[in-house]
PDB file of C-alpha atoms and ligand atoms in Angstrom:
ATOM      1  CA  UNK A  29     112.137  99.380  84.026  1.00 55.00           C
ATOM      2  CA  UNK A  30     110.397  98.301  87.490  1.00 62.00           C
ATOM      3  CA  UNK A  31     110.132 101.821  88.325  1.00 63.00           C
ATOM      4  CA  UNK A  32     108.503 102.984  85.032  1.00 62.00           C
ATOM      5  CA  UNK A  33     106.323 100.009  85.687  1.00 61.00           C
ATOM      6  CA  UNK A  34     105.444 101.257  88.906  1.00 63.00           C
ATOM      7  CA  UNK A  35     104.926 104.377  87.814  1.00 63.00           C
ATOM      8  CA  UNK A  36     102.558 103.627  84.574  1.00 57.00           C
ATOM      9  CA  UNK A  37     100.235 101.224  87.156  1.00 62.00           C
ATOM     10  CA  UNK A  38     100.189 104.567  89.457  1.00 60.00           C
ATOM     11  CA  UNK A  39      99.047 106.539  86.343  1.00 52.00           C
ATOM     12  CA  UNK A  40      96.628 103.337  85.472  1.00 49.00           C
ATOM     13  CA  UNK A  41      95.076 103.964  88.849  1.00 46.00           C
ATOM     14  CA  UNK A  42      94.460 107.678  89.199  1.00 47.00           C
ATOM     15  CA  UNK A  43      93.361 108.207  85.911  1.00 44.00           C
ATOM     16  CA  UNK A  44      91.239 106.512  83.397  1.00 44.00           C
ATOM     17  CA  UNK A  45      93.282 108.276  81.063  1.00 41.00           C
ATOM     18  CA  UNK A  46      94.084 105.993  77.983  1.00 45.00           C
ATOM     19  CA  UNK A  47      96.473 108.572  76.415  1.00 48.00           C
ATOM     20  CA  UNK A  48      98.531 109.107  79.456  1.00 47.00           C
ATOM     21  CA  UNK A  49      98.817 105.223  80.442  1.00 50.00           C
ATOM     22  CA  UNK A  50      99.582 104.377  76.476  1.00 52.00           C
ATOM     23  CA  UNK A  51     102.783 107.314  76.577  1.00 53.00           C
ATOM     24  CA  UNK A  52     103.950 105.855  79.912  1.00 55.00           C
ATOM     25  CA  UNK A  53     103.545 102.149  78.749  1.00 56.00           C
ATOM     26  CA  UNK A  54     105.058 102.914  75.059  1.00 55.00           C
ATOM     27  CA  UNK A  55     107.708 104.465  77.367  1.00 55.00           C
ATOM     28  CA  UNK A  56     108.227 101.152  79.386  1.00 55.00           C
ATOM     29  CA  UNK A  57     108.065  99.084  76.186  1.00 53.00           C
ATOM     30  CA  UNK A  58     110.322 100.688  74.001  1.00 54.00           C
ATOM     31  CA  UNK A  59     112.969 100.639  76.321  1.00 55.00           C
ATOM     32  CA  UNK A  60     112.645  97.074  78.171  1.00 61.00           C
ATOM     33  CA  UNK A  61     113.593  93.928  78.468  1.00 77.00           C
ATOM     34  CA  UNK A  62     111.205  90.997  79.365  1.00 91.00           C
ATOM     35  CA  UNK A  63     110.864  90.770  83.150  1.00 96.00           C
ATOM     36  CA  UNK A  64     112.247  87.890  84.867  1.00 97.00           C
ATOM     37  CA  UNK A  65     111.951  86.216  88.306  1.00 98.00           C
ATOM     38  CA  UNK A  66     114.207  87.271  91.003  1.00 98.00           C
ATOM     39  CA  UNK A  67     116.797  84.943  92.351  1.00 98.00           C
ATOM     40  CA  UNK A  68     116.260  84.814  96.496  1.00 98.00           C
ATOM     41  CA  UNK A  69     119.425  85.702  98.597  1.00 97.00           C
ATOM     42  CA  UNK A  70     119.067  82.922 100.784  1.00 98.00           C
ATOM     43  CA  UNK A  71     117.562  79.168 100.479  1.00 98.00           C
ATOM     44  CA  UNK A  72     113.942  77.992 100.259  1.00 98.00           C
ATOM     45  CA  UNK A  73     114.569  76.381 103.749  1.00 98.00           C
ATOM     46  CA  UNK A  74     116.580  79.166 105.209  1.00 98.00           C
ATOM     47  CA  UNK A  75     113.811  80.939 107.301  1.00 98.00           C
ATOM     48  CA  UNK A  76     112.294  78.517 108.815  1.00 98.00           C
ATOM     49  CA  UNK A  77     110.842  77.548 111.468  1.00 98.00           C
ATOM     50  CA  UNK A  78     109.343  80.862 110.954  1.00 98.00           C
ATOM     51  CA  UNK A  79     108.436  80.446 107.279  1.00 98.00           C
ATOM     52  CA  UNK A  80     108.803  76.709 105.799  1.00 98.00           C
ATOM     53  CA  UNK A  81     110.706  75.408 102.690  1.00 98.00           C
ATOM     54  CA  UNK A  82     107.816  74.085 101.338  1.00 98.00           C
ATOM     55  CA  UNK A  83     106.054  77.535 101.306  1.00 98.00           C
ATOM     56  CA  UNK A  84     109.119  79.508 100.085  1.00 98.00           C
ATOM     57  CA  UNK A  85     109.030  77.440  97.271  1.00 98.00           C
ATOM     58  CA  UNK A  86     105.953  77.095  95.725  1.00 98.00           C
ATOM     59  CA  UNK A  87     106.114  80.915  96.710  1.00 98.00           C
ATOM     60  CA  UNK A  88     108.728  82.183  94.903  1.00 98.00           C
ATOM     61  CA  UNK A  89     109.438  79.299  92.004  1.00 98.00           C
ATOM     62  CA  UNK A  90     105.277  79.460  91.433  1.00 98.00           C
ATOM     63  CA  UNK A  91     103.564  81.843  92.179  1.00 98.00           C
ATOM     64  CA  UNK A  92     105.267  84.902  91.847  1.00 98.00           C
ATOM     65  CA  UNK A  93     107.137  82.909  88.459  1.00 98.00           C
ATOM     66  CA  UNK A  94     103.310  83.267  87.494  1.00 98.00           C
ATOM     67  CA  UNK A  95     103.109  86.931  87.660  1.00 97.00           C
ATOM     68  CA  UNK A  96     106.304  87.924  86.032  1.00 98.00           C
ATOM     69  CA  UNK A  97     105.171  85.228  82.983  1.00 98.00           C
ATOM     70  CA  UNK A  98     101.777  86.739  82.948  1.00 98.00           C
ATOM     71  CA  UNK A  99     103.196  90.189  83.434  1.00 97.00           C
ATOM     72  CA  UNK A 100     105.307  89.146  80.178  1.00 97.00           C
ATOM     73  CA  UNK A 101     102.537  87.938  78.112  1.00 97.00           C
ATOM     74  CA  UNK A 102     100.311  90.573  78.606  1.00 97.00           C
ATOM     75  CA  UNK A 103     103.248  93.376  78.008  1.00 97.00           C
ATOM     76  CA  UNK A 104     103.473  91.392  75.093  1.00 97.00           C
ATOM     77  CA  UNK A 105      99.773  91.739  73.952  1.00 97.00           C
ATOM     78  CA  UNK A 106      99.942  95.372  74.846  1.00 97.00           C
ATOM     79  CA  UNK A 107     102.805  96.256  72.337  1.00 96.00           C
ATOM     80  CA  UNK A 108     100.526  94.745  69.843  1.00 97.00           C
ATOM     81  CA  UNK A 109      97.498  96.825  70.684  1.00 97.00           C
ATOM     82  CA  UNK A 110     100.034  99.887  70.990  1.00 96.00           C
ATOM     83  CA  UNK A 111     101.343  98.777  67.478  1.00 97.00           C
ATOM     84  CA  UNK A 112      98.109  98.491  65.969  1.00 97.00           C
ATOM     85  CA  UNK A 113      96.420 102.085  67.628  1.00 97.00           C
ATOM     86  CA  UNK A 114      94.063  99.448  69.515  1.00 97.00           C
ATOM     87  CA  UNK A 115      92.982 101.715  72.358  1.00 97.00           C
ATOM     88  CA  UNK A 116      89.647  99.448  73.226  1.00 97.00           C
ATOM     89  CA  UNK A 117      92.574  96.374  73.595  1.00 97.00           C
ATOM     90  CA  UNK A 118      94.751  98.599  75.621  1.00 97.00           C
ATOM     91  CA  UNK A 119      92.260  99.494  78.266  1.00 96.00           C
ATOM     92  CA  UNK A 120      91.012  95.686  78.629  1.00 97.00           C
ATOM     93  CA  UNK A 121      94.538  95.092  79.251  1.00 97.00           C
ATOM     94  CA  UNK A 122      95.153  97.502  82.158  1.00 95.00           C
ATOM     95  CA  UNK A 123      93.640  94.807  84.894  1.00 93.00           C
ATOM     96  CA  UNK A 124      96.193  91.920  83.837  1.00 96.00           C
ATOM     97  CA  UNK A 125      98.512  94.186  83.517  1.00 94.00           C
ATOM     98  CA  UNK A 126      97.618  95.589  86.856  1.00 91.00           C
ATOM     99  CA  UNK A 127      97.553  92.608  89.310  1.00 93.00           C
ATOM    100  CA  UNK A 128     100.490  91.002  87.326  1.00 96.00           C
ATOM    101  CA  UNK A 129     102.760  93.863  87.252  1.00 94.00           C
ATOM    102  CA  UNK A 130     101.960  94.613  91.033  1.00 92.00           C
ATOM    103  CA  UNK A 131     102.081  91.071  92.047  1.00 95.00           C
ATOM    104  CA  UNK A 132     105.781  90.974  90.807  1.00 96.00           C
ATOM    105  CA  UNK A 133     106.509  94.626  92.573  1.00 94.00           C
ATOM    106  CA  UNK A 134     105.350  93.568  95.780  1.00 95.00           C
ATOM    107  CA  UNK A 135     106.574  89.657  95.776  1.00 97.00           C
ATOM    108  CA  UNK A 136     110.508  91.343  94.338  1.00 97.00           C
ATOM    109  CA  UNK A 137     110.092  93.820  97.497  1.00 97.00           C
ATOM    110  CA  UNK A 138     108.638  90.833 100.171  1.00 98.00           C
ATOM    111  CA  UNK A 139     111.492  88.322  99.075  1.00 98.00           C
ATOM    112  CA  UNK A 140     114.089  91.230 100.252  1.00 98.00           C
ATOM    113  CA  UNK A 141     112.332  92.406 103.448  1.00 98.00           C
ATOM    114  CA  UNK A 142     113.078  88.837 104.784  1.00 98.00           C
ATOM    115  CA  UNK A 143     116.260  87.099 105.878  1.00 98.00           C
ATOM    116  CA  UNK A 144     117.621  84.512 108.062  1.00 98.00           C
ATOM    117  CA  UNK A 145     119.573  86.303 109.895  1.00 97.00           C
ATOM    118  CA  UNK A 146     116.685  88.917 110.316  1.00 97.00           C
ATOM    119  CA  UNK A 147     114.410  90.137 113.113  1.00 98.00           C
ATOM    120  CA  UNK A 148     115.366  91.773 115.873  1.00 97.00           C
ATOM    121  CA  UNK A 149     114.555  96.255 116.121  1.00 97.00           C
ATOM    122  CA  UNK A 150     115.316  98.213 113.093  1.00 98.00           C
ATOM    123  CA  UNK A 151     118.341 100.882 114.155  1.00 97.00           C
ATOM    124  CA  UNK A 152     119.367 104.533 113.433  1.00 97.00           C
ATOM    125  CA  UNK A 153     117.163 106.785 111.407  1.00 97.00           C
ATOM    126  CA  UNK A 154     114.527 103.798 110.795  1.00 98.00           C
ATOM    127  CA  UNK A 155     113.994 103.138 114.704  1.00 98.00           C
ATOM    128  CA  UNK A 156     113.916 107.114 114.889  1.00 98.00           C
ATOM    129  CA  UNK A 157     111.361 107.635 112.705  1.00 98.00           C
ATOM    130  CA  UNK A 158     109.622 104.647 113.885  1.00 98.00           C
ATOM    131  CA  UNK A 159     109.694 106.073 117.522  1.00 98.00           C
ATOM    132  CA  UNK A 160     108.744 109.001 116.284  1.00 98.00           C
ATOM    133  CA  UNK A 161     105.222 108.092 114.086  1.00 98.00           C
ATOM    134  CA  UNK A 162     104.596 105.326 116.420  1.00 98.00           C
ATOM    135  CA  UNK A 163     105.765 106.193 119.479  1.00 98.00           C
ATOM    136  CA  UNK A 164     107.843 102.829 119.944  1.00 98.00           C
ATOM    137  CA  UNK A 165     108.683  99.588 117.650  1.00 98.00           C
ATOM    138  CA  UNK A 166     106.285  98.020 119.889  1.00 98.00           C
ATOM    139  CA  UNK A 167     103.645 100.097 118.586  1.00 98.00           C
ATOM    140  CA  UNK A 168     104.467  99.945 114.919  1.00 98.00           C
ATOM    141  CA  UNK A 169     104.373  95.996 115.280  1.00 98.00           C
ATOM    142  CA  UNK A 170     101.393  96.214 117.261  1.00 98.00           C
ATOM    143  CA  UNK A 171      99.730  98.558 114.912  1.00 98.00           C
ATOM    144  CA  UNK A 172     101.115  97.185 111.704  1.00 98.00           C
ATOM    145  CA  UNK A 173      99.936  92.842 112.929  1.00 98.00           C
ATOM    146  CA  UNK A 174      96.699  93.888 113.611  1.00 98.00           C
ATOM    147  CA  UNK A 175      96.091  96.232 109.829  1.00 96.00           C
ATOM    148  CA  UNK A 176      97.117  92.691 108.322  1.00 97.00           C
ATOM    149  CA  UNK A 177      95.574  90.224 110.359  1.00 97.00           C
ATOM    150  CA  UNK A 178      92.316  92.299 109.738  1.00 96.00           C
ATOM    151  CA  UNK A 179      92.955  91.890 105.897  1.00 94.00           C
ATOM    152  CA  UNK A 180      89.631  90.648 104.576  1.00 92.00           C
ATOM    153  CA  UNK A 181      90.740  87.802 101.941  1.00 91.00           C
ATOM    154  CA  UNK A 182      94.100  88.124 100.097  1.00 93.00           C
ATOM    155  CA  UNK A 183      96.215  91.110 100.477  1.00 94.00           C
ATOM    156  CA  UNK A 184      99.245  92.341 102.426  1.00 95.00           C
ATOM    157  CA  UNK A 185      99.685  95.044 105.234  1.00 96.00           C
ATOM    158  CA  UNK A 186     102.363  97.557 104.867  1.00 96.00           C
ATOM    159  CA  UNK A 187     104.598  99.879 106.248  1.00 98.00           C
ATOM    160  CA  UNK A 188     104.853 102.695 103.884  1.00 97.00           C
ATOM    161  CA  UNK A 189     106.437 106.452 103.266  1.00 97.00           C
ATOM    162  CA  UNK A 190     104.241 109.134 103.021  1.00 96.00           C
ATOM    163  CA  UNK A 191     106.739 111.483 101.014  1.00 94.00           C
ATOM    164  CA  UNK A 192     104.572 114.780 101.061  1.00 93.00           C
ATOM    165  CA  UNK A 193     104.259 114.340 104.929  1.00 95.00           C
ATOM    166  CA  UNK A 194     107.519 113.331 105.454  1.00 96.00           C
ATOM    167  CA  UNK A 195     106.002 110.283 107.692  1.00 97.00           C
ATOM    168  CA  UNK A 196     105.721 106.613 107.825  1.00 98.00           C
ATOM    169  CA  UNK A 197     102.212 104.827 107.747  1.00 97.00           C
ATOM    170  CA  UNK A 198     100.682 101.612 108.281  1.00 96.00           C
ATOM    171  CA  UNK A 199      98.037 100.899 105.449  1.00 94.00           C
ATOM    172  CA  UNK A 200      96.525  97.581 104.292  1.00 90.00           C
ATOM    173  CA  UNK A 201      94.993  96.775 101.333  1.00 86.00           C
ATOM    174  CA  UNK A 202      92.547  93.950 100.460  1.00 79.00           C
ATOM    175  CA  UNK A 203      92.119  94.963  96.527  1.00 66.00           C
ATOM    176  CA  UNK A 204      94.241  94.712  93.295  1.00 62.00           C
ATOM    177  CA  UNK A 205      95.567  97.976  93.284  1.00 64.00           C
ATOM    178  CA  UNK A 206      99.524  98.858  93.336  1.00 71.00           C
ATOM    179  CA  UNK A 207     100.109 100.187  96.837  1.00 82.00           C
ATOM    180  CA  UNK A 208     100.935 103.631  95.911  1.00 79.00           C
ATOM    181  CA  UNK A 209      98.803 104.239  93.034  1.00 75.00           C
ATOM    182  CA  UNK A 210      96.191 103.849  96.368  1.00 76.00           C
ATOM    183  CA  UNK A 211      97.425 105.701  99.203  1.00 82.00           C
ATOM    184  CA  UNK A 212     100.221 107.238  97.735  1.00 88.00           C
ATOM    185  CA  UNK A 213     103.015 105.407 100.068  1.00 94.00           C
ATOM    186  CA  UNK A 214     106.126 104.476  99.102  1.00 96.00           C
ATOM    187  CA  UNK A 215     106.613 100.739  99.644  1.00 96.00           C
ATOM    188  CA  UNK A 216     108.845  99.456 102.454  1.00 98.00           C
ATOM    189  CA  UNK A 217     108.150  96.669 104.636  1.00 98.00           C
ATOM    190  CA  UNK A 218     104.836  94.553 103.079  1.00 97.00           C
ATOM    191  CA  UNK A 219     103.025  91.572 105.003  1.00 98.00           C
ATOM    192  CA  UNK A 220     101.987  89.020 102.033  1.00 97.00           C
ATOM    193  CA  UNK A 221      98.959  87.522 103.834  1.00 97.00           C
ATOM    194  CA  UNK A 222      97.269  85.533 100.703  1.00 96.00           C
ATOM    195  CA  UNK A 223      96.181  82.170 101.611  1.00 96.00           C
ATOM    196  CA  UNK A 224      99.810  80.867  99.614  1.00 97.00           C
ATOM    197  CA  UNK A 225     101.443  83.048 101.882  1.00 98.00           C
ATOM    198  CA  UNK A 226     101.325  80.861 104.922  1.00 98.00           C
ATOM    199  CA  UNK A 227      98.240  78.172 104.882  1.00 97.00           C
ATOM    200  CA  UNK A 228     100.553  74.949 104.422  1.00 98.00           C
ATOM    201  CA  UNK A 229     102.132  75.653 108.033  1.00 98.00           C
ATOM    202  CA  UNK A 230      99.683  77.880 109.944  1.00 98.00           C
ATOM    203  CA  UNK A 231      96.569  76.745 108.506  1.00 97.00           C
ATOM    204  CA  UNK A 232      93.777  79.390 108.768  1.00 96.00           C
ATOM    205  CA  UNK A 233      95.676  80.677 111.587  1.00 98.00           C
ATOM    206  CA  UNK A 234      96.675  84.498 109.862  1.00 98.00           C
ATOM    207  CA  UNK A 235      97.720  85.890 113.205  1.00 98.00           C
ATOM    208  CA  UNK A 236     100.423  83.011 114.109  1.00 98.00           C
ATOM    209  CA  UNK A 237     101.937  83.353 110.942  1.00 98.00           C
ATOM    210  CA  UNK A 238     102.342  87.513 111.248  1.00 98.00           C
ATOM    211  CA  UNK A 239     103.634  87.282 114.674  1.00 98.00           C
ATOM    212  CA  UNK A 240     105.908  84.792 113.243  1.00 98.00           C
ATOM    213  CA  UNK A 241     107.252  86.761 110.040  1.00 98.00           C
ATOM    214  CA  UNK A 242     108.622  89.582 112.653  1.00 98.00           C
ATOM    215  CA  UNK A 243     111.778  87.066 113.335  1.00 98.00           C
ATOM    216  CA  UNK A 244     112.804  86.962 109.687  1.00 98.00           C
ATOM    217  CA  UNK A 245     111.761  90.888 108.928  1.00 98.00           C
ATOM    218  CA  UNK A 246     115.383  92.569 107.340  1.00 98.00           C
ATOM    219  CA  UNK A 247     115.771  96.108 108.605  1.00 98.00           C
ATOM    220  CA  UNK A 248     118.542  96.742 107.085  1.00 98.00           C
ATOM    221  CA  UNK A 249     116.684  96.478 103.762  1.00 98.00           C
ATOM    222  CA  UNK A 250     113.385  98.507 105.430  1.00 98.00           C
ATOM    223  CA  UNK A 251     115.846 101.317 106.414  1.00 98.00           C
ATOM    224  CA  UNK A 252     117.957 101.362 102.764  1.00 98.00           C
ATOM    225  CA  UNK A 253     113.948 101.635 101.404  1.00 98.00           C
ATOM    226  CA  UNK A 254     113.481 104.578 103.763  1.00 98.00           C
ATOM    227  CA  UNK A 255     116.986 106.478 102.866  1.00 98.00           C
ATOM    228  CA  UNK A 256     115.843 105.805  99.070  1.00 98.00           C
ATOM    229  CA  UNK A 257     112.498 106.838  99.466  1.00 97.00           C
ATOM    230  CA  UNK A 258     113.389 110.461 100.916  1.00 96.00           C
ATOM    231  CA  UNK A 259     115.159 111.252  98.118  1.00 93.00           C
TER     232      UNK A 259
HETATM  233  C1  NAG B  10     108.848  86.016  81.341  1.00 69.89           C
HETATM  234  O1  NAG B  10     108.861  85.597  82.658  1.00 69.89           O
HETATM  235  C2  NAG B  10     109.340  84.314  82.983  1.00 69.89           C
HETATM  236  C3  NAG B  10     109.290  84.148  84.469  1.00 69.89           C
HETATM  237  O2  NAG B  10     108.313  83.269  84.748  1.00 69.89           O
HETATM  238  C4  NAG B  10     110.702  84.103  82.428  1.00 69.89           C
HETATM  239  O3  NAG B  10     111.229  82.864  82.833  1.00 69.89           O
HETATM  240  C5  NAG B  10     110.567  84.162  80.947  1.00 69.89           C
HETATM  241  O4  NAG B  10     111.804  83.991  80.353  1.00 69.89           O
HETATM  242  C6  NAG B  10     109.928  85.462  80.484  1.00 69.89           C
HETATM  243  N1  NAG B  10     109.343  85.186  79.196  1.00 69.89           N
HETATM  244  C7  NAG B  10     109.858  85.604  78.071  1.00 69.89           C
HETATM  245  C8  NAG B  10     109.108  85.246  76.825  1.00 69.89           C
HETATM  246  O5  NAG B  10     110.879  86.234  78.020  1.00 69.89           O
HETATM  247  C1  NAG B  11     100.132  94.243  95.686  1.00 69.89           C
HETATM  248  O1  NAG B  11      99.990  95.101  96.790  1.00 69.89           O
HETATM  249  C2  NAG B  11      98.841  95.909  96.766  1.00 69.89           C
HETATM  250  C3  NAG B  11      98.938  96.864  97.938  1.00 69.89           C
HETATM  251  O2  NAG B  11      98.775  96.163  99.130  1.00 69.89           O
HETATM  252  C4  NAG B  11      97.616  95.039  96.837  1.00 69.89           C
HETATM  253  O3  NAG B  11      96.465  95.838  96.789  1.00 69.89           O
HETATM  254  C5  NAG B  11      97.627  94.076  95.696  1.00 69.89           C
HETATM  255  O4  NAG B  11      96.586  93.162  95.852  1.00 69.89           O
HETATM  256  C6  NAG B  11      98.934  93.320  95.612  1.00 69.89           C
HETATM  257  N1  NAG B  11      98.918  92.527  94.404  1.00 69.89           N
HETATM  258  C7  NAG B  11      99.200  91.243  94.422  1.00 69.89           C
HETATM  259  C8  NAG B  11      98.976  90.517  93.129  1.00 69.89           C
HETATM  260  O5  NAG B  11      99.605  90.652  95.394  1.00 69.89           O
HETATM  261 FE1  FE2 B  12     102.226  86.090  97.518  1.00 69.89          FE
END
């Protein structure tokens, strides 16, 4: 269902086509159950000092709760306008159903790009391809910290796959839109750098808290994204 999701905000993005978002959304909605927030793999307090309890919390039992509930609600208006041939109330729905649907893709992707027991250099195929569109991890960190610190307001940074190239990319985004309905990457490795993100430890401090999120990052998850992606 997340991946229809994904790929009916795509569709929402590229083309103000009503007819083509309705199929893909009667597509989602006939076949799905009502979203629900993701259980973390590890405790609120298990990253810090690198990302608090307090922050995980309101995080993940909040904010993103408040996506997948909006994300619900307005699904649930959209079946109505769907039911009722209400194209005008279908379109007005696309921007709730736009930042709530790709709030809960890219908080459900963030939650398992971080771990405890994380940090450290990605290995095998990820490092290669890494070395090899970067020139080192250094780079990519380098590159990737200063995309997101330069973030104007909310928004994330992320490391992405460019399927058609066959390459990874660093892009950054400061808008609503989904991250590949944008630039076309698939979604690996994303920054959250919202204000709710990190201001009750780091303050207005963006950079400490990005140069701080590289000790939690999960490789192993980047590099199953990777394997997945190229398929
Ligand atoms: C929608 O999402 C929330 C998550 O906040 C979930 O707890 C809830 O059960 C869902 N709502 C409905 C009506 O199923
Ligand atoms: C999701 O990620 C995209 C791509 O970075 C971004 O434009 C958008 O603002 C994000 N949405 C939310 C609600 O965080
Ligand atoms: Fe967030």
């Amino acid at each position: 269902v997340d991946q229809l999701l994904n790929r009916m905000l795509r569709i929402g993005c590229q083309l103000q086509c009503t007819a083509t978002v309705s199929k893909a959304v009667g597509q989602v909605l006939s076949v799905r159950q009502k979203h629900a927030l993701p259980d973390l793999t590890y405790d609120y307090a298990a990253l810090e000092p690198h990302v608090n309890a307090e922050i995980m919390q309101l995080h993940h039992s909040k904010h993103h709760a408040t996506y997948v509930n909006n994300l619900n609600i307005t699904e649930d208006k959209y079946q109505e306008a769907l039911a009722k041939g209400d194209v005008t109330a279908q379109v007005a729905l696309q921007p709730a159903l736009r930042f709530n649907g790709g709030g809960h893709i890219n908080h459900s992707i963030f939650w398992t790009n971080l771990s405890p027991n994380g940090g450290g250099e990605p290995q095998g195929e990820l490092l290669a391809a890494i070395q090899r569109d970067f020139g080192s991890f250094q780079k990519l960190k380098e590159k990737m910290s200063a995309a997101t610190v330069a973030v104007q307001g909310s928004g994330w940074g992320w490391l992405g796959y460019d399927k058609e190239g066959g390459r990874l990319r660093v892009a950054a985004c400061a808008n609503q839109d989904p991250l590949q309905g944008t630039t076309g990457l698939i979604p690996l490795l994303g920054i959250d750098v919202w204000e709710h993100a990190y201001y009750l430890q780091y303050k207005n401090v963006r950079p400490d808290y990005v140069k701080a999120i590289w000790n939690v990052i999960n490789w192993e998850n980047v590099g199953e994204r990777l394997q997945t992606a190229k398929k």
